[in-house]
Amino acid sequence: MEWKQMPLGPLQTNAYILINTKKEAVIFDPGGEGASLNDWLQKQQITPVAILLTHAHFDHIGAVDEVRDQWSIDVYLHENEKDWLSDGTKNGSSFFMSGQTITARPAEQLITEEGMLQIGDFTFSVFETPGHSPGSISFYHEETNTVFSGDALFAGSIGRTDLPGGSQEVLLQNIHDKLLELPENTQVACGHGPVTSIGKEMDSNPFLSGF
């Protein structure tokens, strides 16, 4: 398997397309530009089988309905944010988008706990990593040695914690207890910015120096 990083939407949020040998794909956090994403998938002859959301902030969900409807696939989201997709106040678009509200229909599949998630040929370990938002989750894909961390952990930084439901103490504890326990060569596919690795962040991330 392989994956592609594709910055999309108003904040150029990183969507990720994880593709297997049968050219099936799981899409993480399609933040916008749904028509362009669908066109790219069609040209590459890739068939999505699911959309996985690391959390439901507006910049991660802008293309959810357009992609979901094009391919008739389910959306997966943590239950703690089950009503965020349809609520511009909770997902932040009412505050940050200057008169525009970004919404989507509710997710078909709600993740209620940590553990293994199997979608066709795709297998993930799901970690609850709140702190940036109350329903933030990270998806670890062992086969590609990658954790799709959303806005929990970035290259040289961590997710902001000043939004509703955020807590820096909770986020740092979850990064320490969940993400830093992964192999040091694990790639971290972040919600914004460049890809990094667990080992690099352990060595140089100033927010993690106490760990």
Short mmCIF file of C-alpha atoms in Angstrom, two decimals:
data_model
loop_
_atom_site.label_atom_id
_atom_site.label_comp_id
_atom_site.label_asym_id
_atom_site.label_seq_id
_atom_site.Cartn_x
_atom_site.Cartn_y
_atom_site.Cartn_z
CA MET A 1 0.00 0.00 0.00
CA GLU A 2 0.93 3.64 -0.43
CA TRP A 3 -0.55 7.01 0.43
CA LYS A 4 -0.68 10.47 -1.07
CA GLN A 5 -0.81 13.78 0.77
CA MET A 6 -3.15 16.36 -0.79
CA PRO A 7 -3.59 19.81 0.84
CA LEU A 8 -7.18 20.95 0.32
CA GLY A 9 -9.65 23.58 1.41
CA PRO A 10 -9.48 27.06 2.96
CA LEU A 11 -6.59 26.25 5.30
CA GLN A 12 -4.85 23.77 2.98
CA THR A 13 -5.54 20.94 5.40
CA ASN A 14 -3.75 17.74 4.50
CA ALA A 15 -6.08 15.10 3.13
CA TYR A 16 -4.49 11.69 2.78
CA ILE A 17 -5.46 8.99 0.31
CA LEU A 18 -4.31 5.52 1.38
CA ILE A 19 -4.36 3.19 -1.62
CA ASN A 20 -4.08 -0.60 -1.78
CA THR A 21 -2.93 -2.78 -4.67
CA LYS A 22 -6.50 -3.12 -5.95
CA LYS A 23 -6.66 0.69 -6.28
CA GLU A 24 -9.15 0.97 -3.47
CA ALA A 25 -8.64 3.84 -1.05
CA VAL A 26 -9.48 5.25 2.34
CA ILE A 27 -9.61 9.05 2.46
CA PHE A 28 -8.63 10.96 5.58
CA ASP A 29 -9.97 14.46 6.30
CA PRO A 30 -11.11 15.79 2.90
CA GLY A 31 -11.08 19.47 3.86
CA GLY A 32 -12.40 21.00 0.64
CA GLU A 33 -12.22 21.10 -3.16
CA GLY A 34 -14.34 17.98 -3.44
CA ALA A 35 -14.76 18.23 -7.21
CA SER A 36 -10.99 18.34 -7.72
CA LEU A 37 -10.47 15.39 -5.39
CA ASN A 38 -13.16 13.33 -7.11
CA ASP A 39 -11.72 14.20 -10.52
CA TRP A 40 -8.24 13.11 -9.41
CA LEU A 41 -9.59 9.82 -8.05
CA GLN A 42 -11.44 9.11 -11.29
CA LYS A 43 -8.40 9.90 -13.44
CA GLN A 44 -6.25 7.62 -11.29
CA GLN A 45 -8.96 4.92 -11.44
CA ILE A 46 -9.02 4.78 -7.64
CA THR A 47 -12.17 3.70 -5.83
CA PRO A 48 -12.66 5.05 -2.28
CA VAL A 49 -14.26 2.73 0.25
CA ALA A 50 -14.52 5.07 3.28
CA ILE A 51 -13.83 8.52 4.68
CA LEU A 52 -12.08 8.62 8.06
CA LEU A 53 -12.16 11.85 10.05
CA THR A 54 -9.53 12.51 12.69
CA HIS A 55 -11.92 15.15 14.05
CA ALA A 56 -14.71 17.40 12.83
CA HIS A 57 -13.28 20.91 12.65
CA PHE A 58 -14.49 22.78 9.56
CA ASP A 59 -11.17 22.68 7.73
CA HIS A 60 -11.19 18.86 7.79
CA ILE A 61 -14.75 18.28 6.57
CA GLY A 62 -15.45 20.66 3.68
CA ALA A 63 -15.53 17.97 0.98
CA VAL A 64 -17.11 15.18 3.03
CA ASP A 65 -20.55 15.24 1.40
CA GLU A 66 -19.28 15.77 -2.14
CA VAL A 67 -16.89 12.80 -1.88
CA ARG A 68 -19.30 10.62 0.09
CA ASP A 69 -22.09 11.15 -2.44
CA GLN A 70 -19.88 10.58 -5.47
CA TRP A 71 -18.72 7.18 -4.24
CA SER A 72 -21.60 6.13 -1.95
CA ILE A 73 -19.30 5.48 1.01
CA ASP A 74 -19.55 5.82 4.77
CA VAL A 75 -17.96 8.46 6.97
CA TYR A 76 -16.32 7.43 10.25
CA LEU A 77 -16.07 9.86 13.19
CA HIS A 78 -15.66 9.64 16.95
CA GLU A 79 -18.97 9.78 18.79
CA ASN A 80 -17.82 12.71 20.93
CA GLU A 81 -18.19 14.93 17.85
CA LYS A 82 -21.21 13.25 16.29
CA ASP A 83 -23.17 16.52 16.10
CA TRP A 84 -20.27 18.73 14.96
CA LEU A 85 -20.61 18.02 11.24
CA SER A 86 -23.99 19.76 11.04
CA ASP A 87 -23.23 22.56 13.52
CA GLY A 88 -21.11 25.48 12.30
CA THR A 89 -20.67 26.76 15.84
CA LYS A 90 -19.18 23.49 17.08
CA ASN A 91 -17.02 22.80 14.02
CA GLY A 92 -15.73 26.38 14.07
CA SER A 93 -16.77 27.56 10.63
CA SER A 94 -19.21 30.11 12.04
CA PHE A 95 -16.33 31.87 13.78
CA PHE A 96 -13.50 31.53 11.28
CA MET A 97 -15.13 31.61 7.83
CA SER A 98 -16.49 35.20 7.70
CA GLY A 99 -20.16 34.60 6.97
CA GLN A 100 -19.76 31.13 5.49
CA THR A 101 -20.79 28.01 7.37
CA ILE A 102 -19.31 24.62 6.48
CA THR A 103 -21.47 21.63 7.34
CA ALA A 104 -22.00 18.01 6.36
CA ARG A 105 -24.56 15.33 7.06
CA PRO A 106 -24.00 13.09 10.12
CA ALA A 107 -21.46 10.30 9.95
CA GLU A 108 -22.76 6.83 9.19
CA GLN A 109 -20.25 5.15 11.48
CA LEU A 110 -19.42 6.39 14.98
CA ILE A 111 -16.24 5.23 16.67
CA THR A 112 -16.89 4.68 20.36
CA GLU A 113 -13.62 3.27 21.68
CA GLU A 114 -10.01 2.50 20.91
CA GLY A 115 -9.11 -0.73 19.16
CA MET A 116 -8.85 -2.28 15.73
CA LEU A 117 -10.83 -0.94 12.80
CA GLN A 118 -11.21 -3.09 9.69
CA ILE A 119 -12.56 -1.62 6.45
CA GLY A 120 -12.17 -4.06 3.58
CA ASP A 121 -8.44 -4.71 3.18
CA PHE A 122 -7.52 -1.76 5.42
CA THR A 123 -6.72 -2.35 9.09
CA PHE A 124 -6.05 0.43 11.60
CA SER A 125 -5.34 0.77 15.28
CA VAL A 126 -7.52 3.61 16.54
CA PHE A 127 -6.17 5.79 19.36
CA GLU A 128 -8.25 8.37 21.17
CA THR A 129 -6.05 11.49 21.21
CA PRO A 130 -8.26 14.35 22.44
CA GLY A 131 -6.92 17.70 23.56
CA HIS A 132 -7.12 19.58 20.28
CA SER A 133 -10.79 18.65 20.23
CA PRO A 134 -12.80 16.23 22.39
CA GLY A 135 -13.24 13.64 19.66
CA SER A 136 -9.80 13.71 18.09
CA ILE A 137 -8.53 10.28 17.08
CA SER A 138 -5.38 8.99 15.39
CA PHE A 139 -5.29 6.07 12.98
CA TYR A 140 -2.15 3.90 12.99
CA HIS A 141 -1.62 1.86 9.83
CA GLU A 142 1.07 -0.69 10.57
CA GLU A 143 1.47 -1.87 6.99
CA THR A 144 2.72 1.53 5.83
CA ASN A 145 4.26 2.42 9.20
CA THR A 146 2.16 5.58 9.38
CA VAL A 147 -0.03 7.27 11.97
CA PHE A 148 -2.61 9.69 10.59
CA SER A 149 -2.65 12.07 13.54
CA GLY A 150 -4.91 14.89 12.40
CA ASP A 151 -4.17 17.99 14.45
CA ALA A 152 -2.75 16.21 17.50
CA LEU A 153 0.93 16.22 16.55
CA PHE A 154 2.78 18.31 13.97
CA ALA A 155 6.37 18.66 12.82
CA GLY A 156 7.87 20.73 15.63
CA SER A 157 4.53 21.54 17.20
CA ILE A 158 1.23 20.25 18.56
CA GLY A 159 -2.40 21.09 17.83
CA ARG A 160 -3.86 24.30 19.21
CA THR A 161 -5.80 23.80 22.42
CA ASP A 162 -7.64 27.12 22.79
CA LEU A 163 -10.76 26.00 20.91
CA PRO A 164 -13.92 24.59 22.57
CA GLY A 165 -13.18 21.27 24.27
CA GLY A 166 -9.42 21.75 23.99
CA SER A 167 -6.83 21.09 26.71
CA GLN A 168 -3.06 21.26 26.35
CA GLU A 169 -2.58 19.04 29.39
CA VAL A 170 -4.86 16.37 27.96
CA LEU A 171 -3.29 16.61 24.50
CA LEU A 172 0.28 16.30 25.77
CA GLN A 173 -0.66 13.32 27.92
CA ASN A 174 -2.30 11.55 24.99
CA ILE A 175 0.66 12.25 22.71
CA HIS A 176 2.94 10.80 25.37
CA ASP A 177 0.78 7.77 26.21
CA LYS A 178 -0.40 6.88 22.70
CA LEU A 179 1.68 8.33 19.89
CA LEU A 180 5.15 8.30 21.44
CA GLU A 181 4.66 4.60 22.22
CA LEU A 182 4.72 3.85 18.49
CA PRO A 183 8.01 2.78 16.84
CA GLU A 184 10.34 5.75 16.43
CA ASN A 185 10.48 5.31 12.64
CA THR A 186 6.68 5.66 12.37
CA GLN A 187 5.74 8.37 9.87
CA VAL A 188 3.40 11.01 11.28
CA ALA A 189 0.96 12.17 8.61
CA CYS A 190 -0.07 15.50 10.15
CA GLY A 191 -3.20 17.52 9.51
CA HIS A 192 -1.12 20.54 8.45
CA GLY A 193 2.44 20.97 7.25
CA PRO A 194 5.07 18.36 6.41
CA VAL A 195 5.19 14.71 7.35
CA THR A 196 7.48 13.92 10.26
CA SER A 197 8.34 10.88 12.39
CA ILE A 198 7.82 9.85 15.98
CA GLY A 199 11.57 9.71 16.61
CA LYS A 200 12.18 13.17 15.19
CA GLU A 201 9.46 14.69 17.36
CA MET A 202 10.76 12.91 20.44
CA ASP A 203 14.19 14.42 19.78
CA SER A 204 13.35 17.96 18.70
CA ASN A 205 9.72 18.96 19.32
CA PRO A 206 9.91 21.75 21.96
CA PHE A 207 6.44 20.91 23.29
CA LEU A 208 7.56 17.37 24.11
CA SER A 209 10.88 18.22 25.78
CA GLY A 210 9.47 17.30 29.19
CA PHE A 211 8.82 13.78 28.01
#
